Amino acid sequence: MAIPISATLTPTSSTLVITPKPFTPTTYARYGTCVTSPLESDLQSHPSDIPQPRYPEQMAPESANQRSALKSPTISTLTNNYASSTSPSTVRPSMSLFCSFPRKPTAAFPVTHIERHPYTSQTFVPTGLANSEDTFYLVVSAPTLEGQVRDGIRNPPDLDRMEAFVARGDQAVTYAAGTWHSPMIVVGTRRVDFVVYQWVNGVVGDDCELCQVGGEASVDLSKVTGGAKEKAKL
């Protein structure tokens, strides 16, 4: 289903350049959740003592499956606010698959659209992509200008404060309900298939609101080369 463009919104600076940041539970907390393992990558067997998670936003894991696994009880919030929508009676959970084709990396990668899901969180889980590969995906989000109206859009995005994050194959993202974000952007050499979980009611304006970004907003990818080594440097 094609989502109609609700408005064209332009940053104050017509040539906005965004420097990408590391994608972690801490850096992304204001927009939603970076879902990533709480364990160090070199832990390959059940430890005698339960380790503390790597980030303060994560819950401590607990032993499971006869001590053959560590379970993190809550890794992300799933939100359903459709009781306030135009059609709350038709809401249902949805699990879909987005097969996102790669874009060629450029020094200034354009950000052309931004969207939000007013009543639901939305989680993207990449499949089949290692964190060491050159292919990655961009998480681009913007704060909300609460109480404002621009070009007919209530609570529009603050495009001047857009942020970008470089996410790898061992990380999933949950956009909190109402969070403005770009459609999925995969950069590199291969397609990435994402399992996507959200709530829907089948009403286009309720399920997704899409705006075009005017001007020349872009993410500076000149120093992002891919791979686990680059992830540590960002």
PDB file of C-alpha atoms in Angstrom, residues 18-191:
ATOM      1  CA  ILE A  18      24.087  15.041  10.070  1.00  0.00           C
ATOM      2  CA  THR A  19      27.121  13.348  11.626  1.00  0.00           C
ATOM      3  CA  PRO A  20      26.199   9.740  12.534  1.00  0.00           C
ATOM      4  CA  LYS A  21      26.548   8.457  16.083  1.00  0.00           C
ATOM      5  CA  PRO A  22      27.048   5.000  17.572  1.00  0.00           C
ATOM      6  CA  PHE A  23      23.787   3.068  17.904  1.00  0.00           C
ATOM      7  CA  THR A  24      23.484   1.920  21.525  1.00  0.00           C
ATOM      8  CA  PRO A  25      20.690   1.658  24.119  1.00  0.00           C
ATOM      9  CA  THR A  26      22.057   4.824  25.724  1.00  0.00           C
ATOM     10  CA  THR A  27      22.397   7.006  22.629  1.00  0.00           C
ATOM     11  CA  TYR A  28      18.993   6.010  21.233  1.00  0.00           C
ATOM     12  CA  ALA A  29      16.949   6.051  24.455  1.00  0.00           C
ATOM     13  CA  ARG A  30      15.035   9.264  23.672  1.00  0.00           C
ATOM     14  CA  TYR A  31      13.587   7.760  20.473  1.00  0.00           C
ATOM     15  CA  GLY A  32      12.990   4.136  21.379  1.00  0.00           C
ATOM     16  CA  THR A  33      15.188   1.100  21.921  1.00  0.00           C
ATOM     17  CA  CYS A  34      18.420  -0.209  20.492  1.00  0.00           C
ATOM     18  CA  VAL A  35      18.000  -3.955  20.958  1.00  0.00           C
ATOM     19  CA  THR A  36      21.433  -5.490  21.386  1.00  0.00           C
ATOM     20  CA  SER A  37      22.929  -8.273  23.455  1.00  0.00           C
ATOM     21  CA  PRO A  38      23.727  -7.412  27.073  1.00  0.00           C
ATOM     22  CA  LEU A  39      26.598  -9.914  26.941  1.00  0.00           C
ATOM     23  CA  GLU A  40      30.179  -9.479  25.834  1.00  0.00           C
ATOM     24  CA  SER A  41      30.834 -11.092  22.445  1.00  0.00           C
ATOM     25  CA  ASP A  42      33.495 -13.476  23.794  1.00  0.00           C
ATOM     26  CA  LEU A  43      31.124 -15.132  26.328  1.00  0.00           C
ATOM     27  CA  GLN A  44      30.487 -18.578  24.786  1.00  0.00           C
ATOM     28  CA  SER A  45      29.305 -20.664  27.756  1.00  0.00           C
ATOM     29  CA  HIS A  46      27.051 -20.190  30.761  1.00  0.00           C
ATOM     30  CA  PRO A  47      29.037 -18.271  33.399  1.00  0.00           C
ATOM     31  CA  SER A  48      29.147 -19.253  37.053  1.00  0.00           C
ATOM     32  CA  ASP A  49      27.983 -15.748  37.980  1.00  0.00           C
ATOM     33  CA  ILE A  50      25.323 -13.813  36.068  1.00  0.00           C
ATOM     34  CA  PRO A  51      27.076 -10.867  34.393  1.00  0.00           C
ATOM     35  CA  GLN A  52      25.835  -7.314  34.556  1.00  0.00           C
ATOM     36  CA  PRO A  53      24.468  -5.956  31.266  1.00  0.00           C
ATOM     37  CA  ARG A  54      26.678  -3.782  29.087  1.00  0.00           C
ATOM     38  CA  TYR A  55      24.351  -0.766  29.213  1.00  0.00           C
ATOM     39  CA  PRO A  56      22.413   0.789  32.123  1.00  0.00           C
ATOM     40  CA  GLU A  57      19.157   0.699  30.106  1.00  0.00           C
ATOM     41  CA  GLN A  58      19.271  -3.108  29.940  1.00  0.00           C
ATOM     42  CA  MET A  59      17.863  -5.503  32.537  1.00  0.00           C
ATOM     43  CA  ALA A  60      20.160  -8.081  34.086  1.00  0.00           C
ATOM     44  CA  PRO A  61      19.812 -11.467  32.368  1.00  0.00           C
ATOM     45  CA  GLU A  62      18.644 -14.566  34.211  1.00  0.00           C
ATOM     46  CA  SER A  63      19.533 -18.218  33.787  1.00  0.00           C
ATOM     47  CA  ALA A  64      17.176 -20.282  31.611  1.00  0.00           C
ATOM     48  CA  ASN A  65      16.774 -23.659  29.889  1.00  0.00           C
ATOM     49  CA  GLN A  66      18.713 -25.739  32.417  1.00  0.00           C
ATOM     50  CA  ARG A  67      21.592 -23.242  32.435  1.00  0.00           C
ATOM     51  CA  SER A  68      22.097 -23.508  28.690  1.00  0.00           C
ATOM     52  CA  ALA A  69      20.977 -19.913  28.096  1.00  0.00           C
ATOM     53  CA  LEU A  70      20.717 -16.462  29.620  1.00  0.00           C
ATOM     54  CA  LYS A  71      17.360 -14.737  29.169  1.00  0.00           C
ATOM     55  CA  SER A  72      16.825 -10.982  29.190  1.00  0.00           C
ATOM     56  CA  PRO A  73      13.210 -10.661  30.406  1.00  0.00           C
ATOM     57  CA  THR A  74      12.294  -7.339  28.787  1.00  0.00           C
ATOM     58  CA  ILE A  75      14.328  -5.967  25.896  1.00  0.00           C
ATOM     59  CA  SER A  76      11.886  -3.489  24.362  1.00  0.00           C
ATOM     60  CA  THR A  77       8.503  -1.900  25.010  1.00  0.00           C
ATOM     61  CA  LEU A  78       5.626  -2.883  22.701  1.00  0.00           C
ATOM     62  CA  THR A  79       3.075  -0.068  22.657  1.00  0.00           C
ATOM     63  CA  ASN A  80      -0.532  -0.136  21.446  1.00  0.00           C
ATOM     64  CA  ASN A  81      -2.265   3.253  21.748  1.00  0.00           C
ATOM     65  CA  TYR A  82      -4.954   2.553  19.147  1.00  0.00           C
ATOM     66  CA  ALA A  83      -7.711   3.164  21.688  1.00  0.00           C
ATOM     67  CA  SER A  84      -7.268   6.836  20.722  1.00  0.00           C
ATOM     68  CA  SER A  85      -7.298   6.169  16.954  1.00  0.00           C
ATOM     69  CA  THR A  86     -10.116   6.620  14.426  1.00  0.00           C
ATOM     70  CA  SER A  87     -10.811   2.879  14.323  1.00  0.00           C
ATOM     71  CA  PRO A  88      -9.823   1.150  17.584  1.00  0.00           C
ATOM     72  CA  SER A  89     -12.083  -1.850  16.922  1.00  0.00           C
ATOM     73  CA  THR A  90     -10.025  -3.044  13.935  1.00  0.00           C
ATOM     74  CA  VAL A  91      -6.611  -3.019  15.604  1.00  0.00           C
ATOM     75  CA  ARG A  92      -4.532  -6.191  15.397  1.00  0.00           C
ATOM     76  CA  PRO A  93      -0.905  -7.216  15.917  1.00  0.00           C
ATOM     77  CA  SER A  94       1.129  -7.456  12.712  1.00  0.00           C
ATOM     78  CA  MET A  95       4.350  -9.310  11.952  1.00  0.00           C
ATOM     79  CA  SER A  96       5.654  -8.584   8.463  1.00  0.00           C
ATOM     80  CA  LEU A  97       8.860  -8.903   6.462  1.00  0.00           C
ATOM     81  CA  PHE A  98      10.583  -5.899   4.889  1.00  0.00           C
ATOM     82  CA  CYS A  99      13.172  -6.918   2.274  1.00  0.00           C
ATOM     83  CA  SER A 100      15.278  -3.765   2.042  1.00  0.00           C
ATOM     84  CA  PHE A 101      17.583  -3.379  -0.934  1.00  0.00           C
ATOM     85  CA  PRO A 102      20.994  -1.755  -0.460  1.00  0.00           C
ATOM     86  CA  ARG A 103      21.778   1.810  -1.474  1.00  0.00           C
ATOM     87  CA  LYS A 104      25.241   2.717  -2.657  1.00  0.00           C
ATOM     88  CA  PRO A 105      27.230   4.512   0.059  1.00  0.00           C
ATOM     89  CA  THR A 106      27.950   8.151  -0.682  1.00  0.00           C
ATOM     90  CA  ALA A 107      29.825  10.738   1.367  1.00  0.00           C
ATOM     91  CA  ALA A 108      26.579  12.692   1.842  1.00  0.00           C
ATOM     92  CA  PHE A 109      23.655  10.258   1.980  1.00  0.00           C
ATOM     93  CA  PRO A 110      20.346  12.085   1.367  1.00  0.00           C
ATOM     94  CA  VAL A 111      17.442  11.982   3.829  1.00  0.00           C
ATOM     95  CA  THR A 112      14.330  12.525   1.711  1.00  0.00           C
ATOM     96  CA  HIS A 113      11.414  11.308   3.840  1.00  0.00           C
ATOM     97  CA  ILE A 114      10.404  11.037   7.473  1.00  0.00           C
ATOM     98  CA  GLU A 115       7.457   9.194   8.996  1.00  0.00           C
ATOM     99  CA  ARG A 116       5.809   8.249  12.261  1.00  0.00           C
ATOM    100  CA  HIS A 117       3.391   5.643  13.566  1.00  0.00           C
ATOM    101  CA  PRO A 118       1.175   7.663  15.921  1.00  0.00           C
ATOM    102  CA  TYR A 119      -0.323   4.787  17.910  1.00  0.00           C
ATOM    103  CA  THR A 120       2.184   1.948  17.831  1.00  0.00           C
ATOM    104  CA  SER A 121       5.777   1.069  18.434  1.00  0.00           C
ATOM    105  CA  GLN A 122       7.533  -0.550  15.483  1.00  0.00           C
ATOM    106  CA  THR A 123      10.398  -3.029  15.804  1.00  0.00           C
ATOM    107  CA  PHE A 124      12.797  -3.976  12.977  1.00  0.00           C
ATOM    108  CA  VAL A 125      14.878  -7.147  13.477  1.00  0.00           C
ATOM    109  CA  PRO A 126      17.493  -7.789  10.747  1.00  0.00           C
ATOM    110  CA  THR A 127      18.039 -11.391   9.677  1.00  0.00           C
ATOM    111  CA  GLY A 128      21.095 -12.990   8.112  1.00  0.00           C
ATOM    112  CA  LEU A 129      23.425 -10.010   8.496  1.00  0.00           C
ATOM    113  CA  ALA A 130      26.613 -10.277  10.545  1.00  0.00           C
ATOM    114  CA  ASN A 131      27.930  -7.290  12.475  1.00  0.00           C
ATOM    115  CA  SER A 132      31.261  -7.554  10.663  1.00  0.00           C
ATOM    116  CA  GLU A 133      29.890  -7.026   7.159  1.00  0.00           C
ATOM    117  CA  ASP A 134      30.241  -3.856   5.135  1.00  0.00           C
ATOM    118  CA  THR A 135      26.465  -3.585   4.825  1.00  0.00           C
ATOM    119  CA  PHE A 136      24.730  -1.652   7.597  1.00  0.00           C
ATOM    120  CA  TYR A 137      21.523   0.259   8.116  1.00  0.00           C
ATOM    121  CA  LEU A 138      20.883   3.829   9.143  1.00  0.00           C
ATOM    122  CA  VAL A 139      18.526   4.757  11.952  1.00  0.00           C
ATOM    123  CA  VAL A 140      17.523   8.395  11.424  1.00  0.00           C
ATOM    124  CA  SER A 141      15.176  10.003  13.963  1.00  0.00           C
ATOM    125  CA  ALA A 142      14.015  13.476  14.940  1.00  0.00           C
ATOM    126  CA  PRO A 143      12.560  14.929  18.149  1.00  0.00           C
ATOM    127  CA  THR A 144       8.905  15.969  18.137  1.00  0.00           C
ATOM    128  CA  LEU A 145       7.863  19.615  18.381  1.00  0.00           C
ATOM    129  CA  GLU A 146       5.085  19.012  20.893  1.00  0.00           C
ATOM    130  CA  GLY A 147       2.104  21.343  20.660  1.00  0.00           C
ATOM    131  CA  GLN A 148       3.161  22.899  17.349  1.00  0.00           C
ATOM    132  CA  VAL A 149       1.561  22.713  13.904  1.00  0.00           C
ATOM    133  CA  ARG A 150       3.551  23.051  10.666  1.00  0.00           C
ATOM    134  CA  ASP A 151       2.033  22.708   7.207  1.00  0.00           C
ATOM    135  CA  GLY A 152      -0.972  20.978   8.729  1.00  0.00           C
ATOM    136  CA  ILE A 153       1.128  18.469  10.706  1.00  0.00           C
ATOM    137  CA  ARG A 154       0.402  18.426  14.439  1.00  0.00           C
ATOM    138  CA  ASN A 155       3.424  17.741  16.635  1.00  0.00           C
ATOM    139  CA  PRO A 156       5.791  17.807  13.643  1.00  0.00           C
ATOM    140  CA  PRO A 157       9.423  16.637  13.613  1.00  0.00           C
ATOM    141  CA  ASP A 158      12.211  19.000  14.607  1.00  0.00           C
ATOM    142  CA  LEU A 159      14.254  18.472  11.456  1.00  0.00           C
ATOM    143  CA  ASP A 160      16.991  20.837  12.625  1.00  0.00           C
ATOM    144  CA  ARG A 161      17.803  18.324  15.379  1.00  0.00           C
ATOM    145  CA  MET A 162      17.623  15.119  13.371  1.00  0.00           C
ATOM    146  CA  GLU A 163      20.084  12.453  14.470  1.00  0.00           C
ATOM    147  CA  ALA A 164      21.523   9.476  12.606  1.00  0.00           C
ATOM    148  CA  PHE A 165      22.897   6.211  13.975  1.00  0.00           C
ATOM    149  CA  VAL A 166      24.808   3.399  12.257  1.00  0.00           C
ATOM    150  CA  ALA A 167      23.252   0.026  13.111  1.00  0.00           C
ATOM    151  CA  ARG A 168      24.724  -3.414  12.399  1.00  0.00           C
ATOM    152  CA  GLY A 169      23.401  -6.900  11.809  1.00  0.00           C
ATOM    153  CA  ASP A 170      23.474  -7.848  15.492  1.00  0.00           C
ATOM    154  CA  GLN A 171      21.223  -4.921  16.478  1.00  0.00           C
ATOM    155  CA  ALA A 172      17.469  -4.385  16.179  1.00  0.00           C
ATOM    156  CA  VAL A 173      15.596  -1.115  16.577  1.00  0.00           C
ATOM    157  CA  THR A 174      12.264  -0.231  18.153  1.00  0.00           C
ATOM    158  CA  TYR A 175      10.811   3.137  17.227  1.00  0.00           C
ATOM    159  CA  ALA A 176       8.647   4.320  20.112  1.00  0.00           C
ATOM    160  CA  ALA A 177       5.035   5.187  19.269  1.00  0.00           C
ATOM    161  CA  GLY A 178       4.888   8.591  17.582  1.00  0.00           C
ATOM    162  CA  THR A 179       8.643   8.802  16.968  1.00  0.00           C
ATOM    163  CA  TRP A 180       9.592  10.521  13.731  1.00  0.00           C
ATOM    164  CA  HIS A 181      12.079   8.446  11.727  1.00  0.00           C
ATOM    165  CA  SER A 182      13.189   7.897   8.161  1.00  0.00           C
ATOM    166  CA  PRO A 183      12.016   4.815   6.272  1.00  0.00           C
ATOM    167  CA  MET A 184      14.524   1.968   6.505  1.00  0.00           C
ATOM    168  CA  ILE A 185      17.850   2.753   4.823  1.00  0.00           C
ATOM    169  CA  VAL A 186      20.240  -0.124   4.071  1.00  0.00           C
ATOM    170  CA  VAL A 187      23.682   0.933   2.856  1.00  0.00           C
ATOM    171  CA  GLY A 188      26.261  -1.407   1.326  1.00  0.00           C
ATOM    172  CA  THR A 189      26.285  -4.365  -1.024  1.00  0.00           C
ATOM    173  CA  ARG A 190      23.506  -6.757   0.005  1.00  0.00           C
ATOM    174  CA  ARG A 191      19.793  -6.893   0.751  1.00  0.00           C
TER     175      ARG A 191
END
